[in-house]
CSV table of C-alpha atoms in Angstrom, one decimal:
chain,number,residue,atom,x,y,z
A,1,MET,CA,-109.4,-27.9,4.1
A,2,LEU,CA,-105.9,-26.7,3.2
A,3,ILE,CA,-104.0,-25.1,6.1
A,4,ARG,CA,-100.6,-24.5,4.5
A,5,PHE,CA,-98.6,-25.7,1.5
A,6,THR,CA,-94.8,-25.6,1.4
A,7,VAL,CA,-92.6,-26.0,-1.7
A,8,LYS,CA,-88.9,-25.9,-2.4
A,9,ASN,CA,-86.8,-26.3,-5.5
A,10,TYR,CA,-89.8,-26.8,-7.9
A,11,LEU,CA,-90.1,-24.9,-11.2
A,12,SER,CA,-89.5,-21.2,-10.3
A,13,PHE,CA,-89.5,-21.7,-6.5
A,14,LYS,CA,-85.9,-22.2,-5.6
A,15,ASP,CA,-86.1,-21.4,-1.9
A,16,GLU,CA,-88.6,-22.8,0.5
A,17,VAL,CA,-91.8,-20.8,0.5
A,18,THR,CA,-95.1,-21.4,2.3
A,19,PHE,CA,-98.6,-20.5,1.2
A,20,SER,CA,-100.8,-20.2,4.2
A,21,MET,CA,-104.6,-20.3,4.7
A,22,LEU,CA,-104.3,-19.5,8.4
A,23,PRO,CA,-106.2,-16.3,9.2
A,24,SER,CA,-104.4,-13.4,10.9
A,25,LYS,CA,-105.6,-11.7,14.1
A,26,GLY,CA,-107.9,-9.4,12.2
A,27,THR,CA,-111.6,-9.4,13.2
A,28,LEU,CA,-113.2,-8.3,9.9
A,29,MET,CA,-115.2,-10.7,7.8
A,30,LYS,CA,-115.4,-13.5,10.4
A,31,GLU,CA,-117.7,-15.4,8.0
A,32,HIS,CA,-114.7,-16.0,5.7
A,33,LYS,CA,-113.2,-18.4,8.3
A,34,THR,CA,-114.2,-22.1,8.5
A,35,HIS,CA,-115.5,-23.9,11.5
A,36,PRO,CA,-112.5,-24.9,13.7
A,37,VAL,CA,-111.0,-28.3,13.6
A,38,ASN,CA,-109.2,-29.1,16.9
A,39,GLY,CA,-109.2,-25.3,17.5
A,40,VAL,CA,-107.9,-24.4,14.1
A,41,SER,CA,-109.9,-22.3,11.6
A,42,VAL,CA,-108.7,-21.6,8.1
A,43,LEU,CA,-109.7,-19.0,5.4
A,44,LYS,CA,-112.3,-19.9,2.8
A,45,ALA,CA,-110.6,-18.0,0.0
A,46,ALA,CA,-107.3,-16.9,-1.4
A,47,VAL,CA,-106.4,-15.0,-4.5
A,48,ALA,CA,-102.8,-14.9,-5.9
A,49,PHE,CA,-101.9,-12.0,-8.1
A,50,GLY,CA,-98.8,-11.6,-10.2
A,51,ALA,CA,-97.3,-10.6,-13.5
A,52,ASN,CA,-97.0,-13.0,-16.4
A,53,ALA,CA,-94.3,-15.6,-15.7
A,54,SER,CA,-94.1,-14.5,-12.0
A,55,GLY,CA,-94.8,-18.0,-10.8
A,56,LYS,CA,-98.5,-17.8,-9.6
A,57,SER,CA,-99.5,-20.7,-11.9
A,58,ASN,CA,-96.4,-22.6,-10.7
A,59,LEU,CA,-97.8,-22.5,-7.2
A,60,ILE,CA,-100.9,-24.3,-8.4
A,61,LYS,CA,-98.8,-26.7,-10.5
A,62,ALA,CA,-96.8,-27.6,-7.5
A,63,ILE,CA,-99.9,-28.5,-5.5
A,64,ALA,CA,-101.2,-30.5,-8.4
A,65,PHE,CA,-97.8,-32.3,-8.9
A,66,GLY,CA,-97.8,-33.7,-5.4
A,67,ARG,CA,-101.5,-34.8,-5.7
A,68,ASN,CA,-100.7,-36.6,-9.0
A,69,MET,CA,-97.6,-38.3,-7.4
A,70,LEU,CA,-99.9,-39.6,-4.6
A,71,ILE,CA,-102.8,-40.7,-6.8
A,72,ARG,CA,-101.2,-41.8,-10.1
A,73,GLY,CA,-97.7,-42.6,-9.0
A,74,ASN,CA,-94.5,-42.2,-11.0
A,75,SER,CA,-93.2,-44.0,-14.0
A,76,SER,CA,-92.6,-47.7,-13.7
A,77,VAL,CA,-89.1,-47.2,-15.0
A,78,GLY,CA,-88.1,-45.6,-11.7
A,79,PHE,CA,-87.8,-42.0,-12.9
A,80,ILE,CA,-89.6,-39.1,-11.2
A,81,ASP,CA,-90.4,-36.7,-14.0
A,82,TYR,CA,-90.4,-33.1,-12.8
A,83,GLN,CA,-88.6,-29.8,-13.2
A,84,SER,CA,-86.5,-28.4,-10.4
A,85,PHE,CA,-85.3,-24.8,-10.4
A,86,ARG,CA,-83.1,-24.5,-13.5
A,87,LEU,CA,-81.3,-21.2,-13.1
A,88,ASN,CA,-79.0,-22.3,-10.4
A,89,ALA,CA,-76.4,-25.1,-10.8
A,90,GLU,CA,-76.7,-26.2,-7.2
A,91,SER,CA,-80.5,-26.4,-7.3
A,92,VAL,CA,-80.4,-28.7,-10.4
A,93,GLN,CA,-78.5,-31.2,-8.3
A,94,SER,CA,-80.5,-30.7,-5.1
A,95,ASP,CA,-83.6,-32.4,-3.7
A,96,SER,CA,-87.0,-30.9,-3.9
A,97,LYS,CA,-89.6,-30.7,-1.1
A,98,MET,CA,-93.4,-30.5,-0.7
A,99,GLU,CA,-95.5,-30.5,2.4
A,100,TYR,CA,-99.3,-30.2,2.8
A,101,GLU,CA,-100.9,-29.3,6.1
A,102,ILE,CA,-104.5,-30.2,5.8
A,103,GLN,CA,-107.7,-30.8,7.8
A,104,ALA,CA,-109.3,-34.2,7.1
A,105,GLY,CA,-111.5,-36.6,9.0
A,106,GLY,CA,-111.8,-34.2,11.9
A,107,LYS,CA,-108.1,-33.9,12.5
A,108,CYS,CA,-105.1,-31.8,11.3
A,109,TYR,CA,-102.3,-33.5,9.5
A,110,ALA,CA,-98.9,-32.6,8.0
A,111,TYR,CA,-97.9,-34.8,5.0
A,112,GLY,CA,-94.8,-34.2,3.0
A,113,PHE,CA,-91.9,-35.7,1.1
A,114,VAL,CA,-88.4,-34.9,-0.2
A,115,PHE,CA,-87.5,-36.2,-3.6
A,116,ASN,CA,-85.3,-36.0,-6.7
A,117,HIS,CA,-85.4,-37.6,-10.1
A,118,ASN,CA,-84.3,-41.0,-8.8
A,119,ARG,CA,-86.2,-41.6,-5.6
A,120,ILE,CA,-88.2,-40.4,-2.7
A,121,GLU,CA,-85.6,-39.5,-0.1
A,122,GLU,CA,-88.0,-38.8,2.8
A,123,GLU,CA,-91.8,-39.1,3.4
A,124,TRP,CA,-93.7,-38.4,6.6
A,125,LEU,CA,-97.2,-38.1,8.0
A,126,TYR,CA,-98.0,-36.4,11.4
A,127,GLU,CA,-101.2,-35.6,13.2
A,128,ILE,CA,-100.7,-32.1,14.4
A,129,ASP,CA,-102.4,-29.9,17.0
A,130,LYS,CA,-101.6,-26.8,18.9
A,131,LYS,CA,-99.5,-28.6,21.5
A,132,LYS,CA,-97.8,-31.5,19.9
A,133,ASP,CA,-97.2,-33.5,16.7
A,134,TYR,CA,-97.9,-37.2,16.6
A,135,LEU,CA,-95.9,-39.4,14.2
A,136,ILE,CA,-98.0,-41.8,12.1
A,137,PHE,CA,-95.2,-42.9,9.8
A,138,GLU,CA,-91.8,-41.7,8.6
A,139,ARG,CA,-89.5,-42.9,5.9
A,140,ASN,CA,-85.8,-42.1,5.2
A,141,THR,CA,-84.4,-43.9,2.1
A,142,ALA,CA,-80.8,-42.9,2.6
A,143,LYS,CA,-80.8,-44.3,6.2
A,144,SER,CA,-82.9,-47.4,5.1
A,145,THR,CA,-85.4,-46.6,7.9
A,146,PHE,CA,-89.2,-46.8,7.8
A,147,ASN,CA,-91.0,-46.1,11.0
A,148,ILE,CA,-94.5,-47.4,11.1
A,149,ASP,CA,-94.7,-48.2,14.8
A,150,THR,CA,-97.9,-46.2,15.3
A,151,LEU,CA,-99.6,-48.1,12.5
A,152,LEU,CA,-98.4,-51.4,14.0
A,153,ARG,CA,-99.7,-50.4,17.5
A,154,ASN,CA,-103.1,-49.6,16.0
A,155,ASN,CA,-103.2,-53.0,14.4
A,156,PRO,CA,-102.2,-55.7,16.9
A,157,ASN,CA,-103.3,-58.6,14.7
A,158,PRO,CA,-100.0,-60.4,13.6
A,159,GLU,CA,-101.3,-60.9,10.1
A,160,GLU,CA,-102.2,-57.3,9.6
A,161,GLN,CA,-98.8,-56.2,11.1
A,162,GLN,CA,-97.1,-58.5,8.7
A,163,PHE,CA,-99.0,-57.1,5.8
A,164,LEU,CA,-98.2,-53.5,6.8
A,165,THR,CA,-94.5,-54.3,7.3
A,166,PHE,CA,-94.3,-56.0,3.9
A,167,SER,CA,-96.1,-53.1,2.2
A,168,ALA,CA,-93.7,-50.6,3.7
A,169,LYS,CA,-90.6,-52.5,2.8
A,170,ALA,CA,-91.9,-53.3,-0.7
A,171,THR,CA,-92.6,-49.6,-1.5
A,172,PRO,CA,-90.4,-48.8,-4.5
A,173,GLU,CA,-87.8,-46.0,-4.0
A,174,HIS,CA,-89.5,-43.9,-6.6
A,175,GLN,CA,-93.0,-44.2,-5.3
A,176,LEU,CA,-94.8,-42.6,-2.3
A,177,PHE,CA,-95.9,-45.0,0.5
A,178,LEU,CA,-99.4,-43.4,0.4
A,179,HIS,CA,-99.6,-44.2,-3.3
A,180,GLU,CA,-98.9,-47.8,-2.4
A,181,VAL,CA,-101.6,-47.8,0.3
A,182,LEU,CA,-104.0,-46.5,-2.3
A,183,THR,CA,-103.1,-48.9,-5.1
A,184,ARG,CA,-102.2,-52.1,-3.2
A,185,ASN,CA,-105.6,-52.2,-1.5
A,186,ILE,CA,-104.1,-52.0,1.9
A,187,GLN,CA,-107.3,-50.5,3.2
A,188,SER,CA,-109.1,-53.8,2.7
A,189,ASN,CA,-106.4,-55.9,4.4
A,190,VAL,CA,-105.7,-53.7,7.5
A,191,SER,CA,-108.5,-52.8,9.9
A,192,ASN,CA,-107.3,-49.5,11.5
A,193,ILE,CA,-105.6,-47.1,9.1
A,194,ASP,CA,-108.1,-44.3,9.6
A,195,ASP,CA,-105.4,-41.6,9.5
A,196,LEU,CA,-104.1,-42.8,6.1
A,197,LYS,CA,-107.6,-43.1,4.8
A,198,ALA,CA,-108.5,-39.6,5.9
A,199,VAL,CA,-105.4,-38.1,4.1
A,200,LEU,CA,-106.0,-40.2,1.0
A,201,ASN,CA,-109.6,-39.2,0.8
A,202,TRP,CA,-108.6,-35.5,1.1
A,203,PHE,CA,-106.3,-35.8,-1.9
A,204,VAL,CA,-108.7,-37.9,-4.0
A,205,ASP,CA,-112.1,-36.4,-3.1
A,206,THR,CA,-111.6,-33.0,-1.5
A,207,LEU,CA,-108.8,-31.4,-3.5
A,208,LYS,CA,-109.8,-30.4,-7.0
A,209,ILE,CA,-107.6,-28.5,-9.4
A,210,VAL,CA,-108.7,-26.7,-12.5
A,211,PHE,CA,-106.4,-25.3,-15.2
A,212,PRO,CA,-107.7,-23.1,-18.1
A,213,ASN,CA,-107.2,-25.8,-20.7
A,214,ASN,CA,-108.4,-28.8,-18.7
A,215,ALA,CA,-110.7,-30.8,-21.0
A,216,TYR,CA,-112.3,-32.5,-18.0
A,217,LYS,CA,-113.7,-30.7,-15.0
A,218,PRO,CA,-114.5,-32.9,-12.0
A,219,GLY,CA,-117.4,-32.1,-9.7
A,220,VAL,CA,-121.0,-32.3,-8.6
A,221,THR,CA,-121.7,-34.7,-5.8
A,222,LEU,CA,-125.5,-34.9,-6.3
A,223,ARG,CA,-126.2,-38.5,-5.5
A,224,ALA,CA,-129.5,-40.2,-6.5
A,225,THR,CA,-131.0,-36.9,-7.6
A,226,GLY,CA,-130.9,-37.6,-11.3
A,227,ASP,CA,-130.4,-35.1,-14.1
A,228,LYS,CA,-133.5,-33.1,-13.2
A,229,GLU,CA,-132.0,-31.3,-10.2
A,230,LEU,CA,-128.7,-30.8,-12.0
A,231,LYS,CA,-130.4,-29.1,-14.9
A,232,HIS,CA,-132.2,-26.9,-12.4
A,233,TYR,CA,-128.9,-25.8,-10.9
A,234,TYR,CA,-127.5,-25.1,-14.4
A,235,ALA,CA,-130.6,-23.1,-15.3
A,236,GLU,CA,-130.5,-20.9,-12.2
A,237,LEU,CA,-126.8,-20.2,-12.3
A,238,LEU,CA,-126.8,-19.4,-16.0
A,239,ARG,CA,-129.6,-16.9,-15.4
A,240,TYR,CA,-127.8,-15.5,-12.4
A,241,PHE,CA,-124.7,-14.8,-14.5
A,242,ASP,CA,-126.8,-13.1,-17.2
A,243,THR,CA,-125.9,-15.4,-20.1
A,244,GLY,CA,-129.2,-15.0,-21.9
A,245,ILE,CA,-129.7,-18.8,-21.5
A,246,SER,CA,-133.0,-19.9,-19.9
A,247,SER,CA,-132.0,-23.6,-19.3
A,248,ILE,CA,-130.1,-26.5,-20.8
A,249,THR,CA,-131.1,-29.8,-22.3
A,250,LEU,CA,-129.2,-33.1,-22.4
A,251,LEU,CA,-128.9,-35.4,-25.4
A,252,LYS,CA,-127.6,-38.9,-25.1
A,253,ALA,CA,-124.1,-39.4,-26.7
A,254,ASP,CA,-121.9,-42.5,-27.2
A,255,ILE,CA,-118.8,-41.8,-25.1
A,256,ASP,CA,-116.8,-44.4,-27.2
A,257,LYS,CA,-117.4,-42.2,-30.3
A,258,LEU,CA,-116.2,-38.9,-28.9
A,259,ASP,CA,-112.6,-39.3,-29.9
A,260,ILE,CA,-111.3,-38.9,-26.3
A,261,PRO,CA,-107.5,-39.3,-25.8
A,262,SER,CA,-106.7,-42.4,-23.8
A,263,ASP,CA,-105.0,-40.5,-21.0
A,264,LEU,CA,-108.0,-38.2,-20.6
A,265,LEU,CA,-110.4,-41.1,-20.6
A,266,ARG,CA,-108.4,-42.8,-17.9
A,267,MET,CA,-108.5,-39.6,-15.8
A,268,VAL,CA,-112.3,-39.5,-16.2
A,269,LYS,CA,-112.6,-43.1,-15.1
A,270,GLU,CA,-110.3,-42.6,-12.1
A,271,ASP,CA,-112.5,-39.8,-10.9
A,272,LEU,CA,-116.0,-41.2,-11.6
A,273,LEU,CA,-115.6,-44.9,-11.3
A,274,ASN,CA,-113.4,-44.8,-8.2
A,275,PRO,CA,-115.6,-46.5,-5.4
A,276,ASN,CA,-114.0,-44.2,-2.8
A,277,THR,CA,-115.0,-40.9,-4.5
A,278,PRO,CA,-118.5,-39.4,-4.2
A,279,ASN,CA,-118.3,-37.6,-7.5
A,280,THR,CA,-121.1,-38.6,-9.8
A,281,TYR,CA,-120.9,-35.9,-12.6
A,282,GLY,CA,-118.1,-34.1,-14.5
A,283,THR,CA,-118.0,-32.0,-17.6
A,284,LEU,CA,-115.9,-33.0,-20.6
A,285,THR,CA,-115.0,-30.6,-23.4
A,286,VAL,CA,-114.4,-32.1,-26.9
A,287,GLY,CA,-113.7,-29.4,-29.4
A,288,ARG,CA,-116.1,-26.6,-28.3
A,289,GLU,CA,-118.9,-29.1,-27.3
A,290,ILE,CA,-119.4,-29.9,-23.7
A,291,TYR,CA,-120.6,-33.3,-22.4
A,292,LEU,CA,-122.0,-34.2,-19.0
A,293,VAL,CA,-120.2,-37.4,-18.0
A,294,SER,CA,-121.7,-39.6,-15.3
A,295,THR,CA,-121.9,-43.2,-14.1
A,296,GLU,CA,-124.5,-45.9,-14.9
A,297,GLY,CA,-123.6,-48.9,-12.9
A,298,LYS,CA,-119.9,-49.5,-13.6
A,299,GLN,CA,-120.0,-47.8,-17.0
A,300,LEU,CA,-119.6,-44.2,-18.1
A,301,LYS,CA,-122.3,-42.4,-19.9
A,302,ALA,CA,-122.2,-39.1,-21.7
A,303,GLN,CA,-124.8,-36.5,-22.5
A,304,LYS,CA,-124.3,-33.6,-24.8
A,305,LEU,CA,-125.3,-30.2,-23.4
A,306,LYS,CA,-127.4,-27.8,-25.5
A,307,THR,CA,-128.5,-24.4,-24.3
A,308,VAL,CA,-132.1,-23.2,-24.5
A,309,HIS,CA,-132.9,-19.6,-25.4
A,310,GLU,CA,-136.3,-18.0,-25.3
A,311,MET,CA,-137.5,-17.1,-28.8
A,312,ILE,CA,-139.3,-13.8,-29.4
A,313,GLY,CA,-142.7,-14.3,-31.1
A,314,ALA,CA,-142.6,-18.0,-30.8
A,315,ASP,CA,-144.0,-20.6,-28.4
A,316,LYS,CA,-141.0,-22.9,-28.8
A,317,PRO,CA,-137.5,-22.0,-27.6
A,318,ALA,CA,-134.3,-22.1,-29.7
A,319,PHE,CA,-131.7,-24.7,-29.0
A,320,PHE,CA,-128.0,-23.8,-29.4
A,321,ASP,CA,-124.9,-26.0,-29.6
A,322,MET,CA,-121.9,-24.9,-27.6
A,323,ASP,CA,-120.3,-23.8,-30.8
A,324,ASP,CA,-123.0,-21.1,-31.0
A,325,GLU,CA,-122.1,-19.7,-27.6
A,326,SER,CA,-119.4,-17.2,-26.6
A,327,ASP,CA,-116.1,-18.3,-25.0
A,328,GLY,CA,-117.2,-16.5,-21.8
A,329,THR,CA,-120.5,-18.5,-21.7
A,330,LEU,CA,-118.6,-21.8,-22.2
A,331,ARG,CA,-116.2,-20.8,-19.4
A,332,ILE,CA,-119.2,-20.2,-17.0
A,333,ILE,CA,-120.7,-23.6,-18.0
A,334,ASP,CA,-117.3,-25.1,-17.2
A,335,PHE,CA,-117.5,-23.5,-13.7
A,336,ILE,CA,-121.0,-24.6,-12.8
A,337,PRO,CA,-120.0,-28.0,-11.4
A,338,LEU,CA,-117.3,-26.3,-9.4
A,339,ILE,CA,-119.7,-23.7,-8.0
A,340,ILE,CA,-122.3,-26.4,-7.1
A,341,ASP,CA,-119.7,-28.4,-5.2
A,342,LEU,CA,-118.3,-25.3,-3.4
A,343,LEU,CA,-121.8,-24.4,-2.2
A,344,LYS,CA,-122.5,-27.9,-1.0
A,345,GLY,CA,-119.3,-27.8,1.2
A,346,GLY,CA,-116.3,-29.9,2.0
A,347,LYS,CA,-114.3,-29.1,-1.2
A,348,VAL,CA,-111.0,-27.3,-1.9
A,349,PHE,CA,-110.9,-25.9,-5.4
A,350,LEU,CA,-107.8,-24.4,-6.9
A,351,VAL,CA,-108.4,-22.6,-10.2
A,352,ASP,CA,-105.6,-21.2,-12.3
A,353,GLU,CA,-106.4,-18.0,-14.3
A,354,ILE,CA,-110.0,-17.8,-13.2
A,355,GLU,CA,-110.5,-14.7,-15.3
A,356,ARG,CA,-109.9,-16.5,-18.6
A,357,SER,CA,-112.6,-15.4,-21.1
A,358,LEU,CA,-114.8,-14.0,-18.3
A,359,HIS,CA,-115.9,-10.4,-17.8
A,360,PRO,CA,-114.4,-8.9,-14.6
A,361,ASN,CA,-117.9,-8.5,-13.1
A,362,LEU,CA,-118.6,-12.2,-13.5
A,363,VAL,CA,-115.3,-13.1,-11.6
A,364,TYR,CA,-116.3,-10.7,-8.8
A,365,ASN,CA,-119.8,-12.2,-8.7
A,366,ILE,CA,-118.5,-15.7,-8.4
A,367,PHE,CA,-116.7,-14.7,-5.2
A,368,GLU,CA,-119.7,-12.7,-3.9
A,369,LEU,CA,-121.9,-15.7,-4.5
A,370,PHE,CA,-119.4,-18.0,-2.8
A,371,PHE,CA,-119.1,-15.8,0.3
A,372,ASP,CA,-122.9,-15.2,0.6
A,373,GLN,CA,-123.9,-18.8,0.2
A,374,CYS,CA,-121.1,-20.4,2.2
A,375,ALA,CA,-121.4,-18.4,5.4
A,376,ASN,CA,-122.3,-21.7,7.2
A,377,VAL,CA,-120.5,-24.1,4.8
A,378,ASP,CA,-116.9,-25.0,4.8
A,379,SER,CA,-115.3,-24.9,1.4
A,380,GLN,CA,-112.2,-23.2,-0.1
A,381,LEU,CA,-111.8,-21.3,-3.3
A,382,ILE,CA,-108.1,-20.6,-4.2
A,383,VAL,CA,-107.3,-18.9,-7.5
A,384,SER,CA,-104.6,-17.2,-9.5
A,385,THR,CA,-105.5,-14.2,-11.6
A,386,HIS,CA,-104.6,-10.9,-13.2
A,387,GLU,CA,-108.1,-9.5,-12.5
A,388,SER,CA,-107.3,-6.5,-10.4
A,389,SER,CA,-111.0,-5.7,-9.7
A,390,LEU,CA,-110.8,-8.4,-7.0
A,391,LEU,CA,-108.2,-6.3,-5.2
A,392,THR,CA,-110.5,-4.6,-2.8
A,393,GLN,CA,-111.0,-5.0,0.9
A,394,LYS,CA,-114.7,-4.7,0.3
A,395,LEU,CA,-114.6,-8.3,-1.0
A,396,LEU,CA,-111.4,-9.9,0.5
A,397,ARG,CA,-109.6,-9.9,3.7
A,398,LYS,CA,-105.9,-8.8,3.7
A,399,ASP,CA,-104.8,-12.3,4.6
A,400,GLU,CA,-106.7,-13.7,1.6
A,401,ILE,CA,-104.7,-11.6,-0.9
A,402,TRP,CA,-101.3,-12.9,-2.1
A,403,PHE,CA,-98.7,-11.5,-4.5
A,404,VAL,CA,-96.3,-13.7,-6.5
A,405,SER,CA,-93.2,-11.9,-7.8
A,406,LYS,CA,-90.0,-13.0,-9.5
A,407,ASP,CA,-86.6,-11.4,-8.8
A,408,ARG,CA,-83.7,-10.8,-11.2
A,409,MET,CA,-82.4,-14.4,-10.6
A,410,GLY,CA,-85.7,-15.8,-11.8
A,411,ILE,CA,-86.7,-16.9,-8.3
A,412,SER,CA,-90.4,-16.7,-7.3
A,413,ARG,CA,-91.4,-15.2,-4.0
A,414,LEU,CA,-94.7,-15.2,-2.1
A,415,ASN,CA,-96.0,-12.3,0.0
A,416,SER,CA,-99.4,-11.7,1.6
A,417,LEU,CA,-101.0,-8.3,1.7
A,418,ASP,CA,-101.2,-8.9,5.5
A,419,GLU,CA,-97.4,-8.3,5.6
A,420,TYR,CA,-97.9,-4.7,4.6
A,421,ARG,CA,-99.2,-1.9,6.8
A,422,VAL,CA,-102.4,-1.2,4.9
A,423,ARG,CA,-105.5,0.3,6.6
A,424,PHE,CA,-108.7,-1.8,6.3
A,425,ASP,CA,-110.5,1.0,4.5
A,426,LYS,CA,-107.7,1.7,2.0
A,427,GLU,CA,-108.3,1.0,-1.7
A,428,ILE,CA,-105.4,-1.2,-2.7
A,429,ARG,CA,-105.9,-1.6,-6.5
A,430,ARG,CA,-104.1,1.6,-7.4
A,431,SER,CA,-101.1,0.8,-5.1
A,432,TYR,CA,-100.8,-2.6,-6.6
A,433,MET,CA,-100.8,-1.3,-10.2
A,434,LEU,CA,-98.1,1.2,-9.2
A,435,GLY,CA,-96.0,-1.7,-8.0
A,436,ARG,CA,-96.1,-1.2,-4.2
A,437,PHE,CA,-96.9,-4.9,-3.5
A,438,LYS,CA,-94.8,-6.3,-6.3
A,439,GLY,CA,-96.4,-8.8,-8.7
A,440,VAL,CA,-96.7,-6.4,-11.6
A,441,PRO,CA,-94.6,-6.5,-14.8
A,442,VAL,CA,-91.6,-4.2,-14.9
A,443,ILE,CA,-91.6,-2.8,-18.5
A,444,GLY,CA,-88.3,-2.1,-20.1
A,445,ALA,CA,-87.0,1.1,-21.6
A,446,ARG,CA,-89.2,2.3,-24.6
A,447,TYR,CA,-86.5,4.2,-26.5
A,448,GLN,CA,-84.8,0.9,-27.6
A,449,ILE,CA,-88.0,-0.4,-29.1
A,450,ASP,CA,-88.7,3.0,-30.7
A,451,GLN,CA,-85.2,3.2,-32.2
A,452,LEU,CA,-85.5,-0.4,-33.6
A,453,ILE,CA,-88.9,0.5,-35.2
A,454,ASN,CA,-87.6,3.8,-36.6
A,455,ASN,CA,-84.4,2.2,-38.0
A,456,ASN,CA,-86.6,-0.5,-39.7
A,457,ASN,CA,-88.9,2.1,-41.2
A,458,GLU,CA,-85.9,4.1,-42.6
A,459,GLU,CA,-84.6,1.0,-44.3
């Protein structure tokens, strides 16, 4: 699970800000907290509200950027391609920072790094608990130091120590050490790097990030169940969300003939063919059609989804292509793998603009379903949205509601509703729309627009 995420000097976040999933001292909705790991429970949900261009999507982009740095690495030419805060001359020349505090493998960890366009300046991994932090490794490029003493003590075999030392020293300045551990197959050559494995598995398997225009949606860890159970899940959820669809059917498709961009195909293969990931299904959108992508041996296979509708006055149903369905229905179908994985537990899903093409009631119902079915399951659903119907303490705790605002200097800020003195029984949507909690657009003076239109009409 995600405990906290800290970012500095990335996109619209100039100053260091921290997004926290730690619960406050409130006693309401205890079922919204996960089972404790080393005495630490975290919240199961968080919703970030904000005006257009406030930076709420940038928060999710920041979390995704760090994940991509670890999993895919940086350019082989030694350049780290990212955008620091651009509206301050000092920030453009300054380092950026990201840190993830997570729960993985039954422990709590803090993993972070400081970087610029040329190199990783610092990188660290600590095991953390309420009393003390335990260093696992620490790297400082400027000082030419790389402390892996803990890893060496855990692996007394001289050959393994030599391999670890070589791997640390051979890590390029523009790459993360954990990326090298993942790609150099260090796991197969060193016997005890359980802490590194736990953190890597969290980034690869647990953390899933969905943007509105993602063509590929990862998910569904239904092993050895076949398509029958998956189709059953789809049918039940489509009926639950009142789409008018009774079930789905799957038709075989040749994945090599789907005209998939090479980068996208590589992403799908990394997710499904990775032996370290439990994912066995994902959805791939090509045009308006949706394909269920899965593995067969060491090969990818694709099946085209068609929806099934009951037909009045006929014994046989009607079959629809995705092009026949509404944008909202397509969005729900996109979310079904995500919902299945959330309900099974052990996943952290971040969804940007969850309300895109969905009716407000459906967005609300997704959260209701999540909370009702995950009372004894540990998963996290973290979203950004404009959908103000979620702004109610009947659904969310105060510490699950966040506001992202941007000041006159273009700097994004984070604030939790828990920072405000709001009674637990107060309806907060109206206060938000009136601007009390920030995160709403500040509309300019109308008379200038009126004058411009009037002058144009006179001409």
